Amino acid sequence: MLTLAVTLTGVDRAQPWRDELASWSAATRSLGDLARMVGTIDAATGPWYLLLHGWLALAGDSVTALRLPSALAVSGAAGLTTVLGQRLLGAPAGLLAGLLFAVLPGTSRYGQEARPYALAAFLAVLATLLLVDALGRDGWTRWAGYAATVVALGLTHLVALTLLAAHAVIVLAPQRGRAGVTDPVPVARYRRWPPGPRRRPGRWALALVPAALVLVPLVELARRQRSRQLDWVDLARPTDLTGLPGGLAQSAAVGGLLLGLAALGAIRYGHRALPPTACLALPVLVLFAVALAVPIWVPRYLFFTVPFGCLLAGAALTLTPPARPARPRRAGAGRATVPAGLAVVAVAGLLGLPDQVALRRTHEWPRVATVDYRGAARVVAAGRRPGDAVVYSPRDGWLFLDLGLAYHLGPDRPRDVLAVRDQAGRGDLWADECPRPAECLAGVERVWLVVAGRRADPLAAVGGTKGDALRTGFTVTRVWPRPGLTVALLTR
């Protein structure tokens, strides 16, 4: 509940940024148009768009409605992190891990975004919990639940499938047997002995068969779309790793604290910390290794690893690692450190408070790079007259100026006079414009021009035949600079 309360605080203050506008555009199309779009671009996010399509049909497309599924997802992830911590590292570690996850600025950031990263975090923790459960209390129903969750995880976020590298380590790790060999999964907590070492990998591999059948076609389609979908991403560099903790936590100070505590927890708990350590480190290393050759390194894609970092940090905040299952647990062991651990969680919350405030102003990064779609829409709404038209420049980038005004103005926006085929018709996120702008502008007396960046002379920023037609037929009557863009009223 703490995570939900923190995330819902100011959930609608920051206006939807360009990625969220893409989500809104996709999710509000008909199912046929949505299917056409994912066949052209963004197939990897298609299942998320379908889920959001159903949700928005019920809840509407307000900012709060757009973001509520993500807020619920991070809240569920916090609860499951607590449960997983209790299973693996003891109740105090689980409690502190869940609380730490709740106060991270990154949890609020991705819990307040209409994108799939929060749901991927929830499913990543759930899949790991179900794997631990299946290894500790064998049964086909448990393996079936794990298999279904892995399929859902891949459908939500393909990059999150790098978590399976960590699951392979957990499955193949030495088992605690009668001779006392250490197993990272504390099987003594369960009623039944797990399957033998030879049976565990086979059952795990069999549980992945449904994921392979469902996800391989999606992976192939997404691979073919990658050059268009991620044309703005560069190859990874070693320095990208140093900025990852702060990027995921959305605070350099909190990210550094979390990383330090996670490292301490991994060292102190040793082999018993293998599951969260593997789930934190291996997805990062796998994605980074791939991104050295293929431009796919986007830090937010790894948000699903953050709960596992919190698990290790929660373990570090306990005074003494819990006794091994073969030994009696000393009464009160670990509980004495909960107040001290809560103090550290409070410090993390205070360190992240400036970033919590900043992310509720804008979701852009860096924070000063705000694109004020809402402000531009208010300017147009205040001065719009019947017969007005609107023109956007540029039209082929990732700022989505037209989607921003479409979201905030709805059907009351001026006519997009140069658009001859909209996003749904093209099957992507852009519109085709009239090849002869002067002819399309004939008969229009007033044009609202929306251009990217702050421009003293907005007309000079429009190139090609579109700019020539506007400069020949119109003069600038008034200019309204807004963060990240400029609105101008042109008249004949």
Short mmCIF file of C-alpha atoms in Angstrom, two decimals:
data_model
loop_
_atom_site.label_atom_id
_atom_site.label_comp_id
_atom_site.label_asym_id
_atom_site.label_seq_id
_atom_site.Cartn_x
_atom_site.Cartn_y
_atom_site.Cartn_z
CA MET A 1 0.00 0.00 0.00
CA LEU A 2 2.91 2.36 0.65
CA THR A 3 4.11 1.94 -2.94
CA LEU A 4 0.64 2.64 -4.30
CA ALA A 5 0.23 5.72 -2.09
CA VAL A 6 3.61 7.15 -3.11
CA THR A 7 3.11 6.40 -6.80
CA LEU A 8 -0.40 7.83 -6.98
CA THR A 9 0.72 11.08 -5.35
CA GLY A 10 0.79 13.59 -8.18
CA VAL A 11 0.24 10.87 -10.77
CA ASP A 12 -1.35 13.31 -13.23
CA ARG A 13 0.89 16.32 -12.69
CA ALA A 14 3.53 15.57 -15.32
CA GLN A 15 1.96 15.65 -18.76
CA PRO A 16 2.31 12.53 -20.95
CA TRP A 17 5.67 12.57 -22.68
CA ARG A 18 6.34 11.29 -26.19
CA ASP A 19 6.58 7.59 -25.29
CA GLU A 20 3.26 7.80 -23.48
CA LEU A 21 1.73 9.61 -26.44
CA ALA A 22 2.81 6.68 -28.58
CA SER A 23 1.08 4.33 -26.12
CA TRP A 24 -2.07 6.42 -26.23
CA SER A 25 -2.06 6.60 -30.03
CA ALA A 26 -1.65 2.83 -30.37
CA ALA A 27 -4.07 1.82 -27.62
CA THR A 28 -6.91 4.04 -28.83
CA ARG A 29 -6.96 2.60 -32.36
CA SER A 30 -9.29 -0.11 -33.53
CA LEU A 31 -8.01 -3.66 -33.16
CA GLY A 32 -7.50 -3.86 -36.91
CA ASP A 33 -5.48 -0.65 -36.98
CA LEU A 34 -3.48 -1.79 -33.96
CA ALA A 35 -2.66 -5.10 -35.66
CA ARG A 36 -1.54 -3.22 -38.77
CA MET A 37 0.70 -1.00 -36.66
CA VAL A 38 2.51 -3.80 -34.80
CA GLY A 39 3.15 -5.45 -38.13
CA THR A 40 5.02 -2.31 -39.15
CA ILE A 41 6.63 -0.99 -35.96
CA ASP A 42 6.78 -1.60 -32.21
CA ALA A 43 5.75 -5.27 -32.34
CA ALA A 44 7.64 -5.88 -29.09
CA THR A 45 5.22 -3.54 -27.29
CA GLY A 46 2.13 -4.76 -29.17
CA PRO A 47 0.77 -7.03 -26.40
CA TRP A 48 1.07 -4.15 -23.94
CA TYR A 49 -0.82 -1.89 -26.32
CA LEU A 50 -3.55 -4.53 -26.58
CA LEU A 51 -3.84 -4.70 -22.80
CA LEU A 52 -3.96 -0.91 -22.58
CA HIS A 53 -6.57 -0.84 -25.37
CA GLY A 54 -8.94 -2.91 -23.25
CA TRP A 55 -8.23 -0.88 -20.12
CA LEU A 56 -8.81 2.50 -21.78
CA ALA A 57 -12.07 1.26 -23.25
CA LEU A 58 -13.27 0.85 -19.66
CA ALA A 59 -11.50 3.68 -17.82
CA GLY A 60 -11.12 6.42 -20.42
CA ASP A 61 -7.89 8.08 -21.51
CA SER A 62 -7.26 10.64 -18.77
CA VAL A 63 -3.68 10.93 -17.55
CA THR A 64 -4.58 9.03 -14.37
CA ALA A 65 -6.31 6.27 -16.32
CA LEU A 66 -3.34 5.91 -18.66
CA ARG A 67 -0.93 5.47 -15.76
CA LEU A 68 -3.01 3.52 -13.25
CA PRO A 69 -2.06 0.05 -14.61
CA SER A 70 1.61 0.87 -14.09
CA ALA A 71 0.95 2.19 -10.59
CA LEU A 72 -0.83 -1.03 -9.69
CA ALA A 73 1.99 -3.06 -11.24
CA VAL A 74 4.78 -1.47 -9.18
CA SER A 75 2.62 -1.87 -6.07
CA GLY A 76 2.26 -5.56 -6.84
CA ALA A 77 5.99 -5.79 -7.51
CA ALA A 78 6.72 -4.30 -4.08
CA GLY A 79 4.49 -6.84 -2.37
CA LEU A 80 5.99 -9.78 -4.26
CA THR A 81 9.49 -8.49 -3.50
CA THR A 82 8.65 -8.66 0.19
CA VAL A 83 7.35 -12.22 -0.16
CA LEU A 84 10.35 -13.36 -2.21
CA GLY A 85 12.70 -11.80 0.32
CA GLN A 86 10.98 -13.65 3.14
CA ARG A 87 11.33 -16.94 1.26
CA LEU A 88 15.00 -16.49 0.41
CA LEU A 89 16.58 -14.20 2.99
CA GLY A 90 14.20 -13.94 5.93
CA ALA A 91 11.26 -11.74 6.92
CA PRO A 92 13.27 -8.64 7.96
CA ALA A 93 15.15 -8.57 4.67
CA GLY A 94 11.92 -8.99 2.71
CA LEU A 95 10.16 -6.20 4.61
CA LEU A 96 13.03 -3.75 4.17
CA ALA A 97 13.38 -4.64 0.48
CA GLY A 98 9.72 -3.90 -0.19
CA LEU A 99 9.87 -0.60 1.68
CA LEU A 100 13.04 0.46 -0.10
CA PHE A 101 11.48 -0.30 -3.48
CA ALA A 102 8.47 1.80 -2.50
CA VAL A 103 10.49 4.97 -1.84
CA LEU A 104 12.78 4.85 -4.87
CA PRO A 105 12.19 7.73 -7.29
CA GLY A 106 12.51 5.20 -10.12
CA THR A 107 9.54 3.27 -8.77
CA SER A 108 7.40 6.40 -8.95
CA ARG A 109 8.83 7.31 -12.36
CA TYR A 110 7.94 4.02 -14.04
CA GLY A 111 4.83 3.56 -11.93
CA GLN A 112 3.60 6.87 -13.36
CA GLU A 113 4.28 6.00 -16.98
CA ALA A 114 1.96 4.40 -19.52
CA ARG A 115 4.64 2.00 -20.71
CA PRO A 116 5.26 -1.71 -19.98
CA TYR A 117 8.28 -1.42 -17.67
CA ALA A 118 6.33 -1.51 -14.40
CA LEU A 119 4.37 -4.58 -15.47
CA ALA A 120 7.62 -6.25 -16.54
CA ALA A 121 9.04 -5.69 -13.04
CA PHE A 122 5.94 -7.25 -11.48
CA LEU A 123 6.11 -10.29 -13.76
CA ALA A 124 9.87 -10.68 -13.28
CA VAL A 125 9.49 -10.93 -9.51
CA LEU A 126 6.45 -13.18 -9.87
CA ALA A 127 8.28 -15.53 -12.25
CA THR A 128 11.23 -15.76 -9.86
CA LEU A 129 8.95 -16.41 -6.89
CA LEU A 130 7.12 -19.15 -8.79
CA LEU A 131 10.45 -20.70 -9.80
CA VAL A 132 11.61 -20.78 -6.18
CA ASP A 133 8.25 -22.26 -5.21
CA ALA A 134 8.44 -24.93 -7.92
CA LEU A 135 11.98 -25.88 -6.89
CA GLY A 136 11.00 -26.08 -3.24
CA ARG A 137 7.59 -27.78 -3.58
CA ASP A 138 7.61 -29.76 -6.77
CA GLY A 139 4.39 -30.11 -8.75
CA TRP A 140 3.24 -29.66 -12.33
CA THR A 141 0.77 -26.95 -11.39
CA ARG A 142 3.60 -24.83 -10.01
CA TRP A 143 5.68 -25.34 -13.12
CA ALA A 144 2.65 -24.49 -15.24
CA GLY A 145 2.21 -21.22 -13.33
CA TYR A 146 5.86 -20.42 -13.88
CA ALA A 147 5.57 -21.21 -17.60
CA ALA A 148 2.54 -18.95 -18.01
CA THR A 149 4.29 -16.09 -16.19
CA VAL A 150 7.37 -16.36 -18.39
CA VAL A 151 5.15 -16.14 -21.47
CA ALA A 152 3.45 -13.04 -20.03
CA LEU A 153 6.85 -11.54 -19.17
CA GLY A 154 8.08 -11.95 -22.74
CA LEU A 155 4.87 -10.57 -24.20
CA THR A 156 5.19 -7.54 -21.93
CA HIS A 157 8.87 -6.81 -22.52
CA LEU A 158 11.16 -8.98 -24.64
CA VAL A 159 14.33 -7.63 -23.02
CA ALA A 160 13.08 -8.95 -19.68
CA LEU A 161 13.63 -12.47 -21.01
CA THR A 162 17.30 -11.93 -20.14
CA LEU A 163 16.08 -12.85 -16.65
CA LEU A 164 16.05 -16.48 -17.84
CA ALA A 165 19.86 -16.48 -17.71
CA ALA A 166 19.56 -15.89 -13.97
CA HIS A 167 16.87 -18.55 -13.65
CA ALA A 168 19.18 -21.04 -15.36
CA VAL A 169 21.83 -20.33 -12.73
CA ILE A 170 19.29 -20.85 -9.94
CA VAL A 171 18.11 -24.14 -11.41
CA LEU A 172 21.59 -25.49 -12.07
CA ALA A 173 23.12 -24.35 -8.77
CA PRO A 174 24.18 -27.11 -6.34
CA GLN A 175 21.35 -28.44 -4.20
CA ARG A 176 21.25 -28.74 -0.43
CA GLY A 177 21.27 -32.44 0.01
CA ARG A 178 21.58 -34.76 3.01
CA ALA A 179 25.33 -34.14 3.02
CA GLY A 180 24.77 -30.43 3.54
CA VAL A 181 25.73 -29.08 0.15
CA THR A 182 24.47 -25.50 -0.12
CA ASP A 183 21.46 -24.75 -2.32
CA PRO A 184 20.51 -21.10 -2.96
CA VAL A 185 16.84 -22.03 -2.63
CA PRO A 186 16.10 -22.69 1.08
CA VAL A 187 14.20 -25.93 0.51
CA ALA A 188 13.97 -26.74 4.21
CA ARG A 189 11.25 -24.09 4.45
CA TYR A 190 8.96 -26.31 2.38
CA ARG A 191 7.11 -29.47 3.25
CA ARG A 192 8.42 -31.64 0.42
CA TRP A 193 11.90 -32.27 -0.87
CA PRO A 194 12.43 -30.79 -4.34
CA PRO A 195 13.12 -32.86 -7.43
CA GLY A 196 16.63 -34.22 -7.73
CA PRO A 197 19.38 -32.31 -9.53
CA ARG A 198 18.83 -34.29 -12.71
CA ARG A 199 15.11 -33.63 -12.80
CA ARG A 200 15.15 -29.91 -12.04
CA PRO A 201 16.80 -28.71 -15.29
CA GLY A 202 14.54 -30.96 -17.36
CA ARG A 203 11.36 -29.63 -15.77
CA TRP A 204 12.57 -26.06 -16.07
CA ALA A 205 13.43 -26.54 -19.74
CA LEU A 206 10.03 -28.11 -20.36
CA ALA A 207 8.36 -25.13 -18.70
CA LEU A 208 10.06 -22.86 -21.24
CA VAL A 209 8.60 -24.66 -24.25
CA PRO A 210 5.36 -22.60 -24.27
CA ALA A 211 7.42 -19.42 -24.09
CA ALA A 212 9.48 -20.51 -27.09
CA LEU A 213 6.39 -21.37 -29.12
CA VAL A 214 4.67 -18.07 -28.36
CA LEU A 215 7.59 -15.67 -28.29
CA VAL A 216 9.96 -16.77 -31.06
CA PRO A 217 7.71 -15.31 -33.80
CA LEU A 218 7.43 -12.06 -31.83
CA VAL A 219 11.20 -11.93 -31.36
CA GLU A 220 11.75 -12.39 -35.09
CA LEU A 221 9.24 -9.66 -35.99
CA ALA A 222 10.77 -7.29 -33.45
CA ARG A 223 14.25 -8.06 -34.79
CA ARG A 224 13.20 -7.02 -38.28
CA GLN A 225 11.76 -3.76 -36.93
CA ARG A 226 14.73 -2.91 -34.70
CA SER A 227 16.55 -0.62 -37.14
CA ARG A 228 13.46 1.58 -37.40
CA GLN A 229 12.27 1.26 -33.83
CA LEU A 230 15.64 1.98 -32.21
CA ASP A 231 17.32 4.20 -34.79
CA TRP A 232 18.01 6.72 -32.02
CA VAL A 233 20.04 4.27 -29.89
CA ASP A 234 23.84 4.02 -30.07
CA LEU A 235 26.08 1.06 -29.32
CA ALA A 236 26.78 0.56 -25.63
CA ARG A 237 29.95 1.91 -24.06
CA PRO A 238 31.60 0.89 -20.76
CA THR A 239 30.65 4.25 -19.26
CA ASP A 240 26.98 3.34 -19.72
CA LEU A 241 27.30 0.85 -16.87
CA THR A 242 28.45 3.52 -14.44
CA GLY A 243 25.34 5.59 -15.02
CA LEU A 244 22.91 2.67 -14.83
CA PRO A 245 22.17 2.69 -11.06
CA GLY A 246 21.30 6.38 -11.10
CA GLY A 247 19.27 5.97 -14.27
CA LEU A 248 17.18 3.13 -12.90
CA ALA A 249 16.71 4.77 -9.49
CA GLN A 250 16.14 8.16 -11.22
CA SER A 251 18.56 9.62 -8.68
CA ALA A 252 22.34 9.41 -8.69
CA ALA A 253 22.54 9.52 -4.89
CA VAL A 254 19.85 6.91 -4.32
CA GLY A 255 21.21 4.72 -7.10
CA GLY A 256 24.68 4.78 -5.57
CA LEU A 257 23.26 3.94 -2.14
CA LEU A 258 21.21 1.08 -3.56
CA LEU A 259 24.17 -0.36 -5.44
CA GLY A 260 26.41 -0.19 -2.38
CA LEU A 261 23.83 -1.88 -0.16
CA ALA A 262 23.14 -4.55 -2.79
CA ALA A 263 26.84 -5.37 -3.06
CA LEU A 264 27.09 -5.58 0.74
CA GLY A 265 24.06 -7.88 0.92
CA ALA A 266 25.45 -10.16 -1.79
CA ILE A 267 28.77 -10.44 0.06
CA ARG A 268 27.28 -11.00 3.50
CA TYR A 269 24.74 -13.61 2.46
CA GLY A 270 27.07 -15.38 0.07
CA HIS A 271 25.61 -18.36 -1.75
CA ARG A 272 22.20 -17.85 -0.20
CA ALA A 273 22.00 -14.52 -2.03
CA LEU A 274 22.60 -16.20 -5.39
CA PRO A 275 18.99 -15.90 -6.69
CA PRO A 276 18.64 -12.11 -6.29
CA THR A 277 22.29 -11.53 -7.22
CA ALA A 278 21.87 -13.47 -10.46
CA CYS A 279 18.56 -11.75 -11.23
CA LEU A 280 20.17 -8.35 -10.72
CA ALA A 281 23.51 -8.86 -12.48
CA LEU A 282 22.97 -11.30 -15.33
CA PRO A 283 20.26 -9.40 -17.26
CA VAL A 284 22.45 -6.30 -17.14
CA LEU A 285 25.53 -8.18 -18.34
CA VAL A 286 23.67 -10.06 -21.06
CA LEU A 287 22.01 -6.92 -22.44
CA PHE A 288 25.27 -4.97 -22.25
CA ALA A 289 27.18 -7.70 -24.09
CA VAL A 290 24.58 -7.73 -26.86
CA ALA A 291 24.45 -3.93 -26.97
CA LEU A 292 28.19 -3.75 -27.68
CA ALA A 293 27.37 -5.12 -31.14
CA VAL A 294 23.68 -4.24 -31.57
CA PRO A 295 22.31 -0.82 -30.56
CA ILE A 296 19.75 -1.84 -27.97
CA TRP A 297 21.11 -0.37 -24.71
CA VAL A 298 18.31 1.66 -23.11
CA PRO A 299 18.65 1.82 -19.30
CA ARG A 300 14.91 1.85 -18.58
CA TYR A 301 14.60 -1.53 -20.28
CA LEU A 302 16.32 -2.95 -17.17
CA PHE A 303 13.93 -1.53 -14.59
CA PHE A 304 12.71 -5.08 -13.92
CA THR A 305 16.04 -5.80 -12.15
CA VAL A 306 15.51 -3.10 -9.50
CA PRO A 307 13.41 -5.25 -7.11
CA PHE A 308 16.25 -7.75 -6.93
CA GLY A 309 18.68 -4.98 -6.05
CA CYS A 310 16.29 -3.99 -3.29
CA LEU A 311 16.27 -7.59 -2.04
CA LEU A 312 20.04 -7.57 -1.65
CA ALA A 313 19.91 -4.13 -0.06
CA GLY A 314 17.27 -5.35 2.39
CA ALA A 315 19.53 -8.26 3.29
CA ALA A 316 22.41 -5.87 3.93
CA LEU A 317 20.24 -3.92 6.36
CA THR A 318 19.75 -6.92 8.65
CA LEU A 319 22.21 -7.33 11.50
CA THR A 320 22.97 -11.01 11.01
CA PRO A 321 22.19 -13.31 8.06
CA PRO A 322 19.39 -15.71 9.06
CA ALA A 323 20.53 -19.03 10.44
CA ARG A 324 20.89 -21.86 7.95
CA PRO A 325 17.85 -24.13 7.82
CA ALA A 326 19.76 -26.95 9.54
CA ARG A 327 20.36 -24.81 12.65
CA PRO A 328 17.79 -23.45 15.10
CA ARG A 329 17.13 -19.81 14.55
CA ARG A 330 18.00 -17.63 17.48
CA ALA A 331 14.87 -15.93 18.81
CA GLY A 332 14.64 -12.41 17.54
CA ALA A 333 17.60 -12.76 15.14
CA GLY A 334 17.39 -10.03 12.56
CA ARG A 335 14.35 -8.36 14.08
CA ALA A 336 16.50 -6.05 16.18
CA THR A 337 17.84 -4.47 13.01
CA VAL A 338 14.48 -3.53 11.49
CA PRO A 339 14.42 -0.07 13.16
CA ALA A 340 17.95 0.64 11.93
CA GLY A 341 17.01 -0.62 8.49
CA LEU A 342 13.93 1.58 8.49
CA ALA A 343 16.17 4.55 9.24
CA VAL A 344 18.26 3.76 6.16
CA VAL A 345 15.08 3.43 4.07
CA ALA A 346 14.00 6.84 5.36
CA VAL A 347 17.39 8.28 4.40
CA ALA A 348 16.98 6.84 0.90
CA GLY A 349 13.55 8.43 0.69
CA LEU A 350 14.90 11.82 1.77
CA LEU A 351 17.82 11.61 -0.68
CA GLY A 352 15.37 10.92 -3.47
CA LEU A 353 12.85 13.59 -2.49
CA PRO A 354 14.14 16.26 -4.93
CA ASP A 355 13.94 13.76 -7.77
CA GLN A 356 10.46 12.69 -6.67
CA VAL A 357 9.37 16.31 -6.98
CA ALA A 358 11.15 16.80 -10.31
CA LEU A 359 9.71 13.72 -12.00
CA ARG A 360 6.22 14.92 -11.15
CA ARG A 361 6.94 18.06 -13.18
CA THR A 362 8.17 16.25 -16.30
CA HIS A 363 9.00 12.74 -17.43
CA GLU A 364 11.55 13.96 -19.96
CA TRP A 365 15.24 13.33 -19.38
CA PRO A 366 17.12 15.46 -18.62
CA ARG A 367 14.48 17.22 -16.59
CA VAL A 368 15.17 20.54 -18.30
CA ALA A 369 14.23 19.05 -21.70
CA THR A 370 10.48 19.46 -21.19
CA VAL A 371 8.24 19.50 -24.26
CA ASP A 372 5.13 21.41 -23.25
CA TYR A 373 2.42 19.82 -25.39
CA ARG A 374 -0.20 20.84 -22.87
CA GLY A 375 0.90 24.48 -22.93
CA ALA A 376 0.82 24.55 -26.73
CA ALA A 377 -2.65 23.01 -26.71
CA ARG A 378 -3.89 25.68 -24.31
CA VAL A 379 -2.60 28.43 -26.60
CA VAL A 380 -4.40 26.96 -29.59
CA ALA A 381 -7.60 26.30 -27.65
CA ALA A 382 -7.72 29.88 -26.37
CA GLY A 383 -7.38 31.47 -29.81
CA ARG A 384 -8.92 28.95 -32.16
CA ARG A 385 -11.62 30.04 -34.63
CA PRO A 386 -13.79 28.00 -36.98
CA GLY A 387 -11.91 27.25 -40.20
CA ASP A 388 -8.46 27.41 -38.63
CA ALA A 389 -5.82 24.89 -39.67
CA VAL A 390 -2.73 23.51 -37.92
CA VAL A 391 0.68 22.66 -39.38
CA TYR A 392 3.49 20.78 -37.61
CA SER A 393 7.24 20.84 -38.17
CA PRO A 394 8.94 18.43 -38.07
CA ARG A 395 6.55 15.63 -38.85
CA ASP A 396 8.93 12.67 -39.16
CA GLY A 397 10.73 12.61 -35.80
CA TRP A 398 10.07 11.22 -32.33
CA LEU A 399 8.63 14.38 -30.74
CA PHE A 400 5.08 13.58 -31.95
CA LEU A 401 3.92 17.20 -31.95
CA ASP A 402 0.69 16.21 -33.66
CA LEU A 403 -0.05 13.45 -31.15
CA GLY A 404 0.57 15.86 -28.28
CA LEU A 405 -2.04 18.32 -29.53
CA ALA A 406 -4.40 15.51 -30.49
CA TYR A 407 -4.29 14.12 -26.94
CA HIS A 408 -4.86 17.45 -25.19
CA LEU A 409 -7.37 18.98 -27.64
CA GLY A 410 -9.19 15.90 -28.88
CA PRO A 411 -11.74 16.54 -31.63
CA ASP A 412 -11.69 20.30 -30.96
CA ARG A 413 -8.24 20.77 -32.50
CA PRO A 414 -7.90 22.69 -35.79
CA ARG A 415 -7.90 20.75 -39.05
CA ASP A 416 -4.57 19.10 -39.86
CA VAL A 417 -4.64 20.65 -43.30
CA LEU A 418 -1.51 19.00 -44.75
CA ALA A 419 -2.22 15.45 -43.54
CA VAL A 420 -3.36 13.18 -46.37
CA ARG A 421 -2.97 9.91 -44.45
CA ASP A 422 -2.97 9.69 -40.67
CA GLN A 423 -1.06 7.37 -38.31
CA ALA A 424 -3.72 4.67 -38.35
CA GLY A 425 -3.81 4.70 -42.12
CA ARG A 426 -0.03 4.36 -42.38
CA GLY A 427 0.15 1.71 -39.69
CA ASP A 428 2.77 3.52 -37.61
CA LEU A 429 3.18 6.71 -35.54
CA TRP A 430 3.50 9.33 -38.27
CA ALA A 431 1.29 10.97 -40.91
CA ASP A 432 1.82 11.52 -44.62
CA GLU A 433 1.63 15.12 -45.76
CA CYS A 434 0.39 16.75 -48.93
CA PRO A 435 3.11 16.71 -51.62
CA ARG A 436 1.98 20.16 -52.88
CA PRO A 437 1.48 22.21 -49.71
CA ALA A 438 0.51 25.43 -51.47
CA GLU A 439 -2.50 23.74 -53.05
CA CYS A 440 -3.57 22.13 -49.78
CA LEU A 441 -3.32 25.47 -47.98
CA ALA A 442 -5.55 27.21 -50.54
CA GLY A 443 -8.60 28.76 -48.91
CA VAL A 444 -7.12 28.68 -45.39
CA GLU A 445 -6.97 32.12 -43.76
CA ARG A 446 -5.35 31.27 -40.42
CA VAL A 447 -2.77 28.60 -39.59
CA TRP A 448 -1.49 27.52 -36.20
CA LEU A 449 2.14 26.55 -36.73
CA VAL A 450 3.72 24.26 -34.11
CA VAL A 451 7.48 23.79 -34.42
CA ALA A 452 10.03 21.97 -32.29
CA GLY A 453 12.30 24.12 -30.14
CA ARG A 454 12.07 27.74 -29.04
CA ARG A 455 12.12 29.86 -32.20
CA ALA A 456 12.14 33.64 -32.54
CA ASP A 457 11.20 33.16 -36.20
CA PRO A 458 9.13 29.95 -36.41
CA LEU A 459 8.62 30.24 -40.18
CA ALA A 460 12.37 30.10 -40.77
CA ALA A 461 12.46 26.72 -39.01
CA VAL A 462 10.16 25.07 -41.58
CA GLY A 463 12.05 23.68 -44.53
CA GLY A 464 11.21 22.35 -47.99
CA THR A 465 8.14 23.13 -50.02
CA LYS A 466 6.06 23.32 -46.86
CA GLY A 467 8.16 26.20 -45.57
CA ASP A 468 8.09 27.91 -48.97
CA ALA A 469 4.28 27.71 -49.12
CA LEU A 470 3.88 29.12 -45.62
CA ARG A 471 6.36 31.95 -46.13
CA THR A 472 4.81 32.88 -49.50
CA GLY A 473 1.19 32.91 -48.38
CA PHE A 474 1.27 33.87 -44.69
CA THR A 475 2.76 36.29 -42.21
CA VAL A 476 3.43 35.71 -38.53
CA THR A 477 0.84 37.47 -36.38
CA ARG A 478 1.96 36.28 -32.95
CA VAL A 479 4.45 33.85 -31.39
CA TRP A 480 4.10 31.89 -28.15
CA PRO A 481 7.34 30.22 -27.03
CA ARG A 482 6.79 27.20 -24.80
CA PRO A 483 9.31 24.77 -23.26
CA GLY A 484 10.55 22.53 -26.06
CA LEU A 485 8.39 24.02 -28.82
CA THR A 486 6.94 27.21 -30.29
CA VAL A 487 3.41 28.07 -31.39
CA ALA A 488 2.78 30.77 -33.96
CA LEU A 489 -0.39 32.16 -35.50
CA LEU A 490 -0.07 32.78 -39.24
CA THR A 491 -2.54 34.84 -41.25
CA ARG A 492 -2.94 35.69 -44.92
#
